[in-house]
Amino acid sequence: SWGYLSAVAELEHQLANDPMLPDSMDQIFMATGSGGTLAGVATGVALSGLGCKVVGYNVCDDHSEFHRHTNGFLTELGLQEAFKSEDIMELSDAKGDGYSLNTPEELRVIADVALHSGVVTDGTYTGKAVVGFLRDYQTDPAKYDGKRIMFWHTGGLLGTFARAEELQQLIGTRGKPSL
């Protein structure tokens, strides 16, 4: 969590100083498994001038576990009176069939994202978050019209090796991405 406080400060600096980037974000979304990344980013955004919404797509556990973790981090920082987890972040389920288990649709999205963008996501964390976001987008696309949205990719490349054969079959059968 601590490192993500600095990462948010770096993001704020880049947005303010790089003319190629927008000056702000409307929403940051990410996968959350243990809750540490989400706690750090949500707290960093709350302390910053970014003013954007932070959404964690949980791949395990229930929402109360992530709120407990983030409120604990806020207490560590002495910020428990200033902020409450429920006010600085939102959660959306992205568990699919369960932690580190993938549906065929999740694997198709992971393969499509890699083919279309070159961004590799894994089936345990980041891929599930992308699937969750796309589900939310397809449910209410107008909610995202004109919004500047950032996906905070925290890794997971090594997690693709466990599914290499399934992903290769999907990638090998596609001429074009279906996104």
Tab-separated table of C-alpha atoms in Angstrom:
chain	number	residue	atom	x	y	z
A	1	SER	CA	0.000	0.000	0.000
A	2	TRP	CA	2.763	2.440	0.924
A	3	GLY	CA	4.429	2.342	-2.489
A	4	TYR	CA	1.188	3.212	-4.219
A	5	LEU	CA	0.960	6.489	-2.307
A	6	SER	CA	4.136	7.512	-4.145
A	7	ALA	CA	2.854	6.045	-7.397
A	8	VAL	CA	-0.248	8.252	-7.223
A	9	ALA	CA	1.964	11.289	-6.566
A	10	GLU	CA	3.977	10.332	-9.669
A	11	LEU	CA	0.779	9.959	-11.706
A	12	GLU	CA	-0.411	13.378	-10.549
A	13	HIS	CA	2.964	14.900	-11.519
A	14	GLN	CA	2.899	13.260	-14.968
A	15	LEU	CA	-0.658	14.401	-15.665
A	16	ALA	CA	0.230	17.971	-14.685
A	17	ASN	CA	3.475	18.144	-16.654
A	18	ASP	CA	3.198	15.999	-19.777
A	19	PRO	CA	1.366	17.766	-22.613
A	20	MET	CA	0.678	14.398	-24.265
A	21	LEU	CA	-1.477	13.318	-21.305
A	22	PRO	CA	-4.832	14.626	-20.130
A	23	ASP	CA	-4.617	16.938	-17.133
A	24	SER	CA	-6.723	14.593	-15.009
A	25	MET	CA	-8.527	11.260	-14.883
A	26	ASP	CA	-12.195	10.634	-14.184
A	27	GLN	CA	-11.756	7.045	-13.089
A	28	ILE	CA	-8.969	4.632	-12.237
A	29	PHE	CA	-9.800	0.958	-12.210
A	30	MET	CA	-7.691	-2.007	-11.201
A	31	ALA	CA	-7.758	-5.578	-10.018
A	32	THR	CA	-7.719	-6.226	-6.312
A	33	GLY	CA	-6.795	-9.481	-4.637
A	34	SER	CA	-5.176	-8.819	-1.269
A	35	GLY	CA	-6.340	-5.206	-1.189
A	36	GLY	CA	-2.931	-3.556	-0.817
A	37	THR	CA	-2.770	-1.908	-4.239
A	38	LEU	CA	-6.340	-0.673	-3.980
A	39	ALA	CA	-5.796	0.703	-0.462
A	40	GLY	CA	-2.687	2.583	-1.570
A	41	VAL	CA	-4.144	3.990	-4.783
A	42	ALA	CA	-7.486	4.975	-3.205
A	43	THR	CA	-5.729	6.664	-0.281
A	44	GLY	CA	-3.249	8.375	-2.596
A	45	VAL	CA	-6.051	9.698	-4.785
A	46	ALA	CA	-7.980	10.896	-1.714
A	47	LEU	CA	-4.898	12.803	-0.536
A	48	SER	CA	-4.098	14.183	-3.996
A	49	GLY	CA	-5.764	16.759	-6.163
A	50	LEU	CA	-6.793	14.169	-8.752
A	51	GLY	CA	-10.401	13.987	-7.621
A	52	CYS	CA	-11.163	10.838	-9.601
A	53	LYS	CA	-13.106	7.735	-8.713
A	54	VAL	CA	-11.124	4.588	-7.852
A	55	VAL	CA	-12.769	1.250	-8.631
A	56	GLY	CA	-11.344	-2.084	-7.568
A	57	TYR	CA	-12.484	-5.223	-9.347
A	58	ASN	CA	-12.207	-7.875	-6.670
A	59	VAL	CA	-11.073	-11.298	-7.819
A	60	CYS	CA	-11.630	-12.946	-4.445
A	61	ASP	CA	-13.215	-12.281	-1.059
A	62	ASP	CA	-16.139	-9.977	-0.511
A	63	HIS	CA	-16.339	-6.202	-0.382
A	64	SER	CA	-16.187	-6.048	3.423
A	65	GLU	CA	-12.692	-7.611	3.402
A	66	PHE	CA	-11.329	-4.879	1.115
A	67	HIS	CA	-12.981	-2.120	3.118
A	68	ARG	CA	-11.529	-3.617	6.331
A	69	HIS	CA	-8.051	-3.671	4.788
A	70	THR	CA	-8.261	-0.105	3.475
A	71	ASN	CA	-9.694	1.264	6.721
A	72	GLY	CA	-6.814	-0.447	8.533
A	73	PHE	CA	-4.331	1.289	6.233
A	74	LEU	CA	-6.047	4.638	6.824
A	75	THR	CA	-5.735	4.035	10.583
A	76	GLU	CA	-2.012	3.226	10.180
A	77	LEU	CA	-1.614	6.616	8.521
A	78	GLY	CA	-3.663	8.407	11.183
A	79	LEU	CA	-6.311	9.284	8.593
A	80	GLN	CA	-9.222	7.300	10.041
A	81	GLU	CA	-11.096	10.494	10.959
A	82	ALA	CA	-10.523	12.145	7.582
A	83	PHE	CA	-11.415	9.247	5.263
A	84	LYS	CA	-13.440	6.057	5.232
A	85	SER	CA	-12.836	3.303	2.710
A	86	GLU	CA	-16.463	3.328	1.618
A	87	ASP	CA	-16.095	6.995	0.597
A	88	ILE	CA	-12.809	6.815	-1.325
A	89	MET	CA	-13.300	3.709	-3.472
A	90	GLU	CA	-15.878	1.500	-5.121
A	91	LEU	CA	-15.781	-2.237	-5.562
A	92	SER	CA	-17.143	-4.440	-8.311
A	93	ASP	CA	-17.057	-8.218	-8.456
A	94	ALA	CA	-14.799	-9.892	-11.006
A	95	LYS	CA	-14.474	-13.328	-9.422
A	96	GLY	CA	-15.807	-15.304	-12.359
A	97	ASP	CA	-15.575	-19.009	-11.507
A	98	GLY	CA	-13.296	-18.236	-8.549
A	99	TYR	CA	-9.808	-17.146	-7.642
A	100	SER	CA	-7.376	-18.106	-10.415
A	101	LEU	CA	-10.092	-20.018	-12.301
A	102	ASN	CA	-11.199	-18.790	-15.715
A	103	THR	CA	-14.282	-19.097	-17.827
A	104	PRO	CA	-13.809	-19.525	-21.575
A	105	GLU	CA	-15.131	-15.962	-22.013
A	106	GLU	CA	-12.463	-14.565	-19.658
A	107	LEU	CA	-9.749	-16.342	-21.621
A	108	ARG	CA	-11.174	-15.009	-24.900
A	109	VAL	CA	-11.062	-11.447	-23.551
A	110	ILE	CA	-7.492	-11.917	-22.293
A	111	ALA	CA	-6.447	-13.174	-25.742
A	112	ASP	CA	-8.350	-10.394	-27.544
A	113	VAL	CA	-6.812	-7.660	-25.410
A	114	ALA	CA	-3.329	-9.022	-26.077
A	115	LEU	CA	-3.964	-9.291	-29.820
A	116	HIS	CA	-5.643	-5.913	-30.124
A	117	SER	CA	-3.417	-3.809	-27.879
A	118	GLY	CA	-0.284	-5.786	-27.087
A	119	VAL	CA	-1.184	-5.529	-23.386
A	120	VAL	CA	-0.830	-8.888	-21.664
A	121	THR	CA	-3.100	-9.566	-18.717
A	122	ASP	CA	-3.288	-12.652	-16.548
A	123	GLY	CA	-6.232	-14.835	-15.600
A	124	THR	CA	-5.913	-14.340	-11.864
A	125	TYR	CA	-5.940	-10.556	-11.472
A	126	THR	CA	-5.647	-8.095	-14.359
A	127	GLY	CA	-7.544	-10.137	-16.930
A	128	LYS	CA	-10.471	-10.571	-14.554
A	129	ALA	CA	-10.494	-6.817	-13.881
A	130	VAL	CA	-10.589	-6.056	-17.616
A	131	VAL	CA	-13.455	-8.536	-18.043
A	132	GLY	CA	-15.283	-6.878	-15.134
A	133	PHE	CA	-14.785	-3.407	-16.559
A	134	LEU	CA	-15.934	-4.471	-20.036
A	135	ARG	CA	-19.026	-6.069	-18.470
A	136	ASP	CA	-19.812	-2.811	-16.651
A	137	TYR	CA	-19.164	-0.804	-19.803
A	138	GLN	CA	-21.439	-2.988	-21.904
A	139	THR	CA	-24.159	-2.740	-19.254
A	140	ASP	CA	-24.128	1.087	-19.232
A	141	PRO	CA	-21.899	2.603	-21.948
A	142	ALA	CA	-23.367	6.097	-21.479
A	143	LYS	CA	-21.891	6.138	-17.956
A	144	TYR	CA	-18.438	6.278	-19.554
A	145	ASP	CA	-19.091	8.718	-22.418
A	146	GLY	CA	-16.427	11.399	-22.521
A	147	LYS	CA	-14.675	10.005	-19.434
A	148	ARG	CA	-10.926	9.717	-19.065
A	149	ILE	CA	-10.399	6.232	-17.710
A	150	MET	CA	-7.143	4.632	-16.650
A	151	PHE	CA	-6.544	0.942	-16.061
A	152	TRP	CA	-3.825	0.543	-13.433
A	153	HIS	CA	-2.034	-2.615	-14.615
A	154	THR	CA	-0.061	-4.141	-11.762
A	155	GLY	CA	1.508	-7.075	-13.530
A	156	GLY	CA	0.598	-10.681	-13.951
A	157	LEU	CA	2.640	-11.663	-16.986
A	158	LEU	CA	3.973	-14.752	-15.242
A	159	GLY	CA	0.401	-15.852	-14.538
A	160	THR	CA	-0.187	-16.349	-18.248
A	161	PHE	CA	2.217	-19.279	-18.391
A	162	ALA	CA	-0.212	-21.509	-16.495
A	163	ARG	CA	-2.757	-20.914	-19.256
A	164	ALA	CA	-0.370	-20.779	-22.203
A	165	GLU	CA	-1.871	-23.751	-24.035
A	166	GLU	CA	-5.454	-22.488	-23.738
A	167	LEU	CA	-4.468	-18.950	-24.745
A	168	GLN	CA	-2.381	-20.191	-27.681
A	169	GLN	CA	-5.370	-22.108	-29.007
A	170	LEU	CA	-7.507	-18.968	-28.781
A	171	ILE	CA	-4.882	-16.737	-30.366
A	172	GLY	CA	-4.120	-19.255	-33.105
A	173	THR	CA	-7.769	-19.417	-34.181
A	174	ARG	CA	-8.209	-15.676	-34.605
A	175	GLY	CA	-7.464	-13.621	-37.653
A	176	LYS	CA	-8.486	-10.387	-35.930
A	177	PRO	CA	-9.275	-9.439	-32.392
A	178	SER	CA	-12.996	-9.432	-31.619
A	179	LEU	CA	-12.919	-6.401	-29.308
